[in-house]
Amino acid sequence: MSAMLSAFFNSPDAMIMLTGALVGIAASLLGTFLILRGASMLSDAISHSIVFGIIVVWMLTGQASGPVQIIGAALTGLLTVALTELLTATRRVKADAAIGLVFPALFSIGVLLINIYARDVHIDQHTVLLGEIGFVWLNTYDIGGYLVPQAVVWMGVMALLNLAFVTMLYKELKLATFDAALAKALGFAPVLLSYALLALLSGTAVAAFDSVGAILFIAFVIVPPSAAYLMTDRLSLMLAFGAAIAIISSIAGYWLAVWFNVSIGGMMAMMTGACFVAALAFGPRYGLVAQNARRRARVAENAARTLAVHLFNHEDDPTAKEENVTAALREHLHWSQAKSDAILAKSLADGLVTRSGESLLLTDKGRTAAREVLEPWARAG
């Protein structure tokens, strides 16, 4: 067992994929609630503006990573939200415009401070934005005799913190997300929950910067939960699907990046997009294929009702032998031969119609369906 763990932690491939998966899990857990609140772009704002917090914390403490940086980033994230809400409260600036004003300002101040005070320190815009997940296995901690990458340790800590936060406050977060007024009335403090959520998001962002950078972090916050949203209406499943998509994107993105010799982080982000496209196309409820299938089914059901109404109108008519036959469908309903055959087959299968030679006869179920169309008031009564 010890040898297996040692081989696992000494494998660059495994550590890179594990780091990506942990970032994805930690980010998607929080991103789910941002997506549902329509505030997903706050992740972009916070992930850029905390550059200001990173350089300020370094100037005060001399530390470029670790728990102090995470705390500083969390405070900067809260500052971003507070300034955004302050601008929005003036009613002169809309919320999206306020975000667009605050985060470029803090980000630009952070970049300037880096250029002025940290020219020779390992803090730069490229590192913050892009990271380099391919080198996470080089910087390690000795934990119980195992050399564990620092990125794995810190992202593992943030993933566990985020999971504990979501698990312990699941009911409160759910209520605050879908009905903040009711949550406030019940004493759940939705504003405090929002600030805690964004503080954790900021801490996760700075923990992820050395390994994956801001771009992949933002992709993990937004895209897996968005894909999960297309697959289910249940919050618990959305959280699980989002985490699973992040893991799949990390593993598939790494191997494809190795295969094509391209950026690992870029390919992981691309795979989250591929998963989103797959969910958009094949999602069981909101996917385009499923929607098209339901639309075609409704069209077929309406056509079957149309056939039932046609037969019902001529059922006791002297011309029933001429009207209620297969050949008349093409002439009176203007259906093609293929459509006539398909709708007739559906009506027979659904028990709306029976066939006697060339004549088409309504069943009791077919008459009921026709009456529901012709006499809707009777159905309502």
Short mmCIF file of C-alpha atoms in Angstrom, two decimals:
data_model
loop_
_atom_site.label_atom_id
_atom_site.label_comp_id
_atom_site.label_asym_id
_atom_site.label_seq_id
_atom_site.Cartn_x
_atom_site.Cartn_y
_atom_site.Cartn_z
CA MET A 1 0.00 0.00 0.00
CA SER A 2 2.83 2.36 0.91
CA ALA A 3 4.58 1.62 -2.37
CA MET A 4 1.37 2.29 -4.31
CA LEU A 5 0.84 5.65 -2.60
CA SER A 6 4.46 6.60 -3.16
CA ALA A 7 4.21 5.71 -6.85
CA PHE A 8 0.95 7.65 -7.10
CA PHE A 9 2.35 10.84 -5.58
CA ASN A 10 5.56 10.50 -7.61
CA SER A 11 3.64 10.27 -10.89
CA PRO A 12 3.56 13.67 -12.67
CA ASP A 13 0.62 12.51 -14.78
CA ALA A 14 -1.46 11.56 -11.75
CA MET A 15 -0.61 14.75 -9.84
CA ILE A 16 -1.49 17.00 -12.78
CA MET A 17 -4.87 15.29 -13.27
CA LEU A 18 -5.53 15.24 -9.51
CA THR A 19 -4.79 18.95 -9.25
CA GLY A 20 -7.12 19.74 -12.14
CA ALA A 21 -9.85 17.56 -10.65
CA LEU A 22 -9.54 19.17 -7.21
CA VAL A 23 -9.68 22.67 -8.70
CA GLY A 24 -12.71 21.62 -10.75
CA ILE A 25 -14.54 20.11 -7.78
CA ALA A 26 -13.82 23.06 -5.48
CA ALA A 27 -14.81 25.60 -8.14
CA SER A 28 -17.93 23.83 -9.43
CA LEU A 29 -19.38 23.37 -5.93
CA LEU A 30 -19.46 27.15 -5.46
CA GLY A 31 -20.10 27.93 -9.11
CA THR A 32 -23.39 26.02 -9.00
CA PHE A 33 -24.88 28.62 -6.66
CA LEU A 34 -23.47 31.50 -8.70
CA ILE A 35 -25.07 30.07 -11.85
CA LEU A 36 -28.44 29.68 -10.15
CA ARG A 37 -28.24 33.24 -8.83
CA GLY A 38 -27.34 34.65 -12.25
CA ALA A 39 -24.07 35.96 -10.84
CA SER A 40 -21.55 33.71 -12.58
CA MET A 41 -19.44 36.61 -13.85
CA LEU A 42 -18.62 37.54 -10.26
CA SER A 43 -16.08 34.71 -10.51
CA ASP A 44 -14.35 36.59 -13.33
CA ALA A 45 -14.42 39.82 -11.35
CA ILE A 46 -13.09 38.24 -8.16
CA SER A 47 -10.42 36.13 -9.88
CA HIS A 48 -8.95 39.28 -11.46
CA SER A 49 -9.41 41.72 -8.60
CA ILE A 50 -7.68 39.50 -6.02
CA VAL A 51 -4.41 40.22 -7.81
CA PHE A 52 -4.64 43.39 -5.73
CA GLY A 53 -4.98 41.29 -2.56
CA ILE A 54 -2.11 38.99 -3.53
CA ILE A 55 0.38 41.82 -3.97
CA VAL A 56 -0.82 43.72 -0.86
CA VAL A 57 -0.46 40.60 1.29
CA TRP A 58 3.01 40.00 -0.15
CA MET A 59 4.02 43.59 0.60
CA LEU A 60 2.79 43.23 4.20
CA THR A 61 4.01 39.71 4.98
CA GLY A 62 6.50 38.72 2.29
CA GLN A 63 4.55 35.53 1.59
CA ALA A 64 3.56 34.75 -2.00
CA SER A 65 1.47 31.66 -1.18
CA GLY A 66 -0.09 29.75 1.68
CA PRO A 67 -2.95 30.40 4.11
CA VAL A 68 -2.16 34.10 4.54
CA GLN A 69 -2.57 34.64 0.81
CA ILE A 70 -5.85 32.71 0.84
CA ILE A 71 -7.17 34.90 3.66
CA GLY A 72 -6.01 38.04 1.86
CA ALA A 73 -7.68 36.92 -1.35
CA ALA A 74 -10.90 36.19 0.52
CA LEU A 75 -10.89 39.69 1.97
CA THR A 76 -10.21 41.19 -1.45
CA GLY A 77 -13.10 39.20 -2.90
CA LEU A 78 -15.36 40.60 -0.22
CA LEU A 79 -14.02 44.09 -0.98
CA THR A 80 -14.93 43.57 -4.64
CA VAL A 81 -18.47 42.57 -3.76
CA ALA A 82 -18.85 45.38 -1.22
CA LEU A 83 -17.67 48.03 -3.70
CA THR A 84 -19.95 46.57 -6.38
CA GLU A 85 -22.96 46.68 -4.07
CA LEU A 86 -22.01 50.20 -2.96
CA LEU A 87 -22.07 51.42 -6.56
CA THR A 88 -25.31 49.55 -7.26
CA ALA A 89 -26.95 51.07 -4.18
CA THR A 90 -26.55 54.55 -5.68
CA ARG A 91 -29.08 53.50 -8.37
CA ARG A 92 -26.95 55.35 -10.87
CA VAL A 93 -25.07 52.24 -11.95
CA LYS A 94 -26.49 48.83 -12.80
CA ALA A 95 -25.05 45.72 -11.20
CA ASP A 96 -23.26 44.47 -14.32
CA ALA A 97 -21.76 47.92 -14.96
CA ALA A 98 -20.65 48.12 -11.32
CA ILE A 99 -18.78 44.82 -11.69
CA GLY A 100 -17.19 46.15 -14.88
CA LEU A 101 -15.99 49.23 -12.99
CA VAL A 102 -14.69 47.59 -9.81
CA PHE A 103 -12.71 44.57 -10.95
CA PRO A 104 -10.67 46.32 -13.71
CA ALA A 105 -9.80 49.04 -11.21
CA LEU A 106 -8.54 46.61 -8.54
CA PHE A 107 -6.84 44.40 -11.13
CA SER A 108 -5.01 47.33 -12.72
CA ILE A 109 -3.91 48.64 -9.32
CA GLY A 110 -2.59 45.16 -8.50
CA VAL A 111 -0.68 44.95 -11.78
CA LEU A 112 0.87 48.37 -11.20
CA LEU A 113 1.92 47.42 -7.68
CA ILE A 114 3.50 44.22 -9.01
CA ASN A 115 5.46 46.18 -11.63
CA ILE A 116 6.62 48.73 -9.05
CA TYR A 117 7.36 46.60 -5.98
CA ALA A 118 7.68 42.99 -7.13
CA ARG A 119 9.70 43.02 -10.33
CA ASP A 120 12.09 40.33 -9.05
CA VAL A 121 9.53 38.26 -7.16
CA HIS A 122 7.64 35.23 -8.45
CA ILE A 123 4.38 37.13 -8.76
CA ASP A 124 3.43 38.20 -12.24
CA GLN A 125 0.36 38.70 -14.41
CA HIS A 126 1.14 35.70 -16.58
CA THR A 127 1.30 33.38 -13.56
CA VAL A 128 -1.93 34.72 -12.14
CA LEU A 129 -3.86 34.50 -15.41
CA LEU A 130 -2.52 31.28 -16.94
CA GLY A 131 -0.66 29.34 -14.24
CA GLU A 132 1.22 26.21 -15.25
CA ILE A 133 -0.44 23.02 -14.17
CA GLY A 134 2.25 20.96 -15.91
CA PHE A 135 4.77 21.82 -13.18
CA VAL A 136 2.65 21.29 -10.04
CA TRP A 137 4.53 18.09 -9.19
CA LEU A 138 7.83 19.95 -8.72
CA ASN A 139 6.91 21.85 -5.52
CA THR A 140 6.07 19.38 -2.77
CA TYR A 141 5.51 18.96 0.97
CA ASP A 142 6.84 15.97 2.87
CA ILE A 143 3.71 14.53 4.50
CA GLY A 144 4.20 11.24 6.33
CA GLY A 145 7.14 10.36 4.13
CA TYR A 146 5.25 11.08 0.91
CA LEU A 147 6.18 13.97 -1.37
CA VAL A 148 2.78 15.57 -2.00
CA PRO A 149 2.55 18.53 -4.42
CA GLN A 150 1.74 21.80 -2.70
CA ALA A 151 -1.03 22.47 -5.20
CA VAL A 152 -2.68 19.16 -4.31
CA VAL A 153 -2.49 19.98 -0.60
CA TRP A 154 -3.99 23.46 -0.87
CA MET A 155 -6.60 22.54 -3.47
CA GLY A 156 -7.51 19.51 -1.38
CA VAL A 157 -7.99 21.76 1.63
CA MET A 158 -10.16 24.20 -0.35
CA ALA A 159 -12.19 21.38 -1.90
CA LEU A 160 -12.89 19.94 1.56
CA LEU A 161 -13.78 23.40 2.95
CA ASN A 162 -16.14 24.08 0.08
CA LEU A 163 -17.71 20.64 0.36
CA ALA A 164 -18.19 21.09 4.12
CA PHE A 165 -19.71 24.54 3.56
CA VAL A 166 -22.18 23.27 0.95
CA THR A 167 -23.03 20.12 2.92
CA MET A 168 -23.53 21.75 6.31
CA LEU A 169 -25.47 24.75 4.95
CA TYR A 170 -27.20 22.98 2.05
CA LYS A 171 -30.73 23.81 3.16
CA GLU A 172 -29.88 27.44 3.92
CA LEU A 173 -27.98 27.92 0.65
CA LYS A 174 -30.79 26.34 -1.34
CA LEU A 175 -33.42 28.57 0.22
CA ALA A 176 -31.28 31.72 -0.03
CA THR A 177 -30.60 30.98 -3.70
CA PHE A 178 -34.19 30.39 -4.79
CA ASP A 179 -36.07 32.65 -2.34
CA ALA A 180 -33.85 35.14 -0.52
CA ALA A 181 -36.85 36.98 0.98
CA LEU A 182 -38.17 33.81 2.61
CA ALA A 183 -34.68 32.88 3.80
CA LYS A 184 -34.37 36.29 5.44
CA ALA A 185 -37.81 35.95 7.03
CA LEU A 186 -36.79 32.59 8.49
CA GLY A 187 -33.60 34.08 9.92
CA PHE A 188 -31.12 32.36 7.61
CA ALA A 189 -29.11 35.56 6.88
CA PRO A 190 -28.88 35.21 3.06
CA VAL A 191 -26.53 38.21 2.77
CA LEU A 192 -24.07 36.61 5.19
CA LEU A 193 -24.29 33.34 3.27
CA SER A 194 -23.53 35.20 0.03
CA TYR A 195 -20.47 36.85 1.53
CA ALA A 196 -19.26 33.50 2.89
CA LEU A 197 -19.77 31.92 -0.54
CA LEU A 198 -17.78 34.65 -2.26
CA ALA A 199 -15.06 34.57 0.40
CA LEU A 200 -14.59 30.85 -0.23
CA LEU A 201 -14.61 31.53 -3.97
CA SER A 202 -11.82 34.07 -3.52
CA GLY A 203 -9.78 31.69 -1.37
CA THR A 204 -10.24 28.92 -3.93
CA ALA A 205 -9.14 31.26 -6.70
CA VAL A 206 -5.84 32.22 -5.06
CA ALA A 207 -5.14 28.59 -4.11
CA ALA A 208 -5.63 27.67 -7.77
CA PHE A 209 -3.54 30.47 -9.26
CA ASP A 210 -0.11 28.85 -9.05
CA SER A 211 -1.37 25.69 -10.71
CA VAL A 212 -4.14 26.56 -13.16
CA GLY A 213 -4.37 30.36 -13.25
CA ALA A 214 -7.47 32.52 -13.48
CA ILE A 215 -8.65 31.42 -16.91
CA LEU A 216 -9.08 27.73 -16.16
CA PHE A 217 -10.42 28.56 -12.70
CA ILE A 218 -13.17 30.71 -14.24
CA ALA A 219 -13.95 27.93 -16.73
CA PHE A 220 -14.34 25.43 -13.87
CA VAL A 221 -16.56 27.82 -11.89
CA ILE A 222 -18.95 28.50 -14.77
CA VAL A 223 -18.95 25.73 -17.38
CA PRO A 224 -19.43 22.44 -15.42
CA PRO A 225 -22.37 23.82 -13.37
CA SER A 226 -23.87 25.27 -16.55
CA ALA A 227 -23.64 21.88 -18.24
CA ALA A 228 -25.10 20.20 -15.15
CA TYR A 229 -27.98 22.71 -15.18
CA LEU A 230 -28.95 21.40 -18.63
CA MET A 231 -29.05 17.84 -17.30
CA THR A 232 -31.20 18.09 -14.17
CA ASP A 233 -33.57 20.26 -12.14
CA ARG A 234 -32.42 18.88 -8.78
CA LEU A 235 -29.80 20.90 -6.92
CA SER A 236 -28.13 17.87 -5.35
CA LEU A 237 -27.72 16.19 -8.74
CA MET A 238 -26.53 19.46 -10.28
CA LEU A 239 -23.75 19.63 -7.69
CA ALA A 240 -22.76 16.01 -8.34
CA PHE A 241 -22.92 16.34 -12.14
CA GLY A 242 -20.86 19.55 -12.03
CA ALA A 243 -18.11 17.87 -10.03
CA ALA A 244 -18.17 14.81 -12.32
CA ILE A 245 -17.88 16.99 -15.43
CA ALA A 246 -14.92 18.82 -13.89
CA ILE A 247 -13.17 15.50 -13.17
CA ILE A 248 -13.85 14.18 -16.68
CA SER A 249 -12.60 17.44 -18.21
CA SER A 250 -9.39 17.29 -16.18
CA ILE A 251 -8.55 13.71 -17.11
CA ALA A 252 -9.57 13.94 -20.77
CA GLY A 253 -8.02 17.40 -21.12
CA TYR A 254 -4.66 16.21 -19.81
CA TRP A 255 -4.36 13.21 -22.10
CA LEU A 256 -5.54 15.15 -25.15
CA ALA A 257 -3.04 17.91 -24.33
CA VAL A 258 -0.25 15.30 -24.17
CA TRP A 259 -1.47 13.72 -27.41
CA PHE A 260 -1.59 17.01 -29.33
CA ASN A 261 1.34 18.61 -27.45
CA VAL A 262 -0.65 21.70 -26.47
CA SER A 263 -1.42 23.67 -23.29
CA ILE A 264 -2.76 21.39 -20.56
CA GLY A 265 -4.84 24.10 -18.91
CA GLY A 266 -6.19 25.25 -22.25
CA MET A 267 -7.23 21.73 -23.22
CA MET A 268 -8.90 21.16 -19.83
CA ALA A 269 -10.89 24.36 -20.33
CA MET A 270 -11.76 23.23 -23.85
CA MET A 271 -13.04 19.90 -22.52
CA THR A 272 -15.38 21.68 -20.13
CA GLY A 273 -16.75 23.43 -23.21
CA ALA A 274 -17.07 20.09 -25.01
CA CYS A 275 -19.02 18.68 -22.05
CA PHE A 276 -21.29 21.73 -22.13
CA VAL A 277 -21.94 21.26 -25.85
CA ALA A 278 -22.72 17.58 -25.22
CA ALA A 279 -25.16 18.51 -22.44
CA LEU A 280 -26.72 21.19 -24.65
CA ALA A 281 -27.22 18.65 -27.42
CA PHE A 282 -28.06 15.48 -25.50
CA GLY A 283 -29.33 16.59 -22.07
CA PRO A 284 -32.33 14.45 -21.04
CA ARG A 285 -34.66 17.40 -20.50
CA TYR A 286 -33.21 20.60 -21.94
CA GLY A 287 -30.95 19.09 -24.61
CA LEU A 288 -31.69 20.04 -28.20
CA VAL A 289 -32.17 16.40 -29.22
CA ALA A 290 -34.62 15.76 -26.39
CA GLN A 291 -36.51 18.99 -27.10
CA ASN A 292 -36.74 18.10 -30.77
CA ALA A 293 -37.98 14.61 -29.89
CA ARG A 294 -40.66 16.06 -27.59
CA ARG A 295 -41.67 18.57 -30.26
CA ARG A 296 -41.99 15.81 -32.84
CA ALA A 297 -43.99 13.73 -30.37
CA ARG A 298 -46.38 16.65 -29.75
CA VAL A 299 -46.78 17.15 -33.49
CA ALA A 300 -47.58 13.45 -33.91
CA GLU A 301 -50.05 13.54 -31.00
CA ASN A 302 -51.80 16.58 -32.48
CA ALA A 303 -51.98 14.85 -35.86
CA ALA A 304 -53.48 11.76 -34.18
CA ARG A 305 -56.10 13.99 -32.54
CA THR A 306 -56.78 15.60 -35.91
CA LEU A 307 -57.42 12.15 -37.35
CA ALA A 308 -59.73 11.33 -34.43
CA VAL A 309 -61.70 14.56 -34.98
CA HIS A 310 -62.00 13.85 -38.72
CA LEU A 311 -63.34 10.37 -38.09
CA PHE A 312 -65.64 11.61 -35.32
CA ASN A 313 -67.19 14.29 -37.57
CA HIS A 314 -68.06 11.74 -40.23
CA GLU A 315 -68.77 8.77 -37.96
CA ASP A 316 -72.57 8.89 -38.29
CA ASP A 317 -72.55 10.62 -41.65
CA PRO A 318 -73.90 8.83 -44.76
CA THR A 319 -70.56 9.57 -46.43
CA ALA A 320 -68.58 7.75 -43.71
CA LYS A 321 -67.61 4.97 -46.08
CA GLU A 322 -65.95 7.52 -48.37
CA GLU A 323 -64.56 9.85 -45.69
CA ASN A 324 -63.34 7.46 -43.03
CA VAL A 325 -60.89 5.54 -45.18
CA THR A 326 -57.13 5.75 -45.58
CA ALA A 327 -57.29 7.24 -49.06
CA ALA A 328 -59.41 10.18 -47.84
CA LEU A 329 -56.72 11.30 -45.40
CA ARG A 330 -54.45 12.45 -48.19
CA GLU A 331 -57.27 14.29 -49.95
CA HIS A 332 -59.08 15.92 -47.00
CA LEU A 333 -56.27 16.38 -44.50
CA HIS A 334 -53.64 17.11 -47.16
CA TRP A 335 -51.22 14.58 -45.74
CA SER A 336 -48.57 12.83 -47.76
CA GLN A 337 -48.64 9.07 -48.08
CA ALA A 338 -45.76 8.72 -45.62
CA LYS A 339 -47.39 11.02 -43.03
CA SER A 340 -50.75 9.29 -43.40
CA ASP A 341 -49.14 5.90 -42.81
CA ALA A 342 -47.13 7.18 -39.81
CA ILE A 343 -50.10 8.89 -38.10
CA LEU A 344 -52.37 5.94 -38.76
CA ALA A 345 -49.80 3.57 -37.28
CA LYS A 346 -49.52 5.79 -34.17
CA SER A 347 -53.30 6.05 -33.79
CA LEU A 348 -53.62 2.27 -34.06
CA ALA A 349 -50.84 1.76 -31.53
CA ASP A 350 -52.36 4.30 -29.10
CA GLY A 351 -55.76 2.63 -29.32
CA LEU A 352 -57.54 5.62 -30.84
CA VAL A 353 -58.52 3.86 -34.05
CA THR A 354 -59.24 0.36 -35.30
CA ARG A 355 -59.23 -0.84 -38.85
CA SER A 356 -61.89 -2.85 -40.67
CA GLY A 357 -60.71 -3.44 -44.20
CA GLU A 358 -60.24 0.02 -45.69
CA SER A 359 -62.56 1.63 -43.13
CA LEU A 360 -61.22 3.40 -40.07
CA LEU A 361 -63.28 3.17 -36.88
CA LEU A 362 -62.92 5.17 -33.68
CA THR A 363 -62.51 3.39 -30.36
CA ASP A 364 -64.06 4.76 -27.17
CA LYS A 365 -60.67 6.27 -26.37
CA GLY A 366 -60.59 7.90 -29.81
CA ARG A 367 -64.07 9.39 -29.34
CA THR A 368 -63.03 10.78 -25.96
CA ALA A 369 -59.94 12.38 -27.54
CA ALA A 370 -62.07 13.92 -30.30
CA ARG A 371 -64.61 15.29 -27.81
CA GLU A 372 -61.79 16.84 -25.74
CA VAL A 373 -60.80 18.83 -28.83
CA LEU A 374 -64.32 19.71 -30.01
CA GLU A 375 -65.88 20.23 -26.55
CA PRO A 376 -63.11 21.50 -24.25
CA TRP A 377 -65.69 22.95 -21.85
CA ALA A 378 -66.96 19.44 -21.19
CA ARG A 379 -63.44 18.34 -20.19
CA ALA A 380 -63.05 21.38 -17.93
CA GLY A 381 -66.33 20.57 -16.22
#
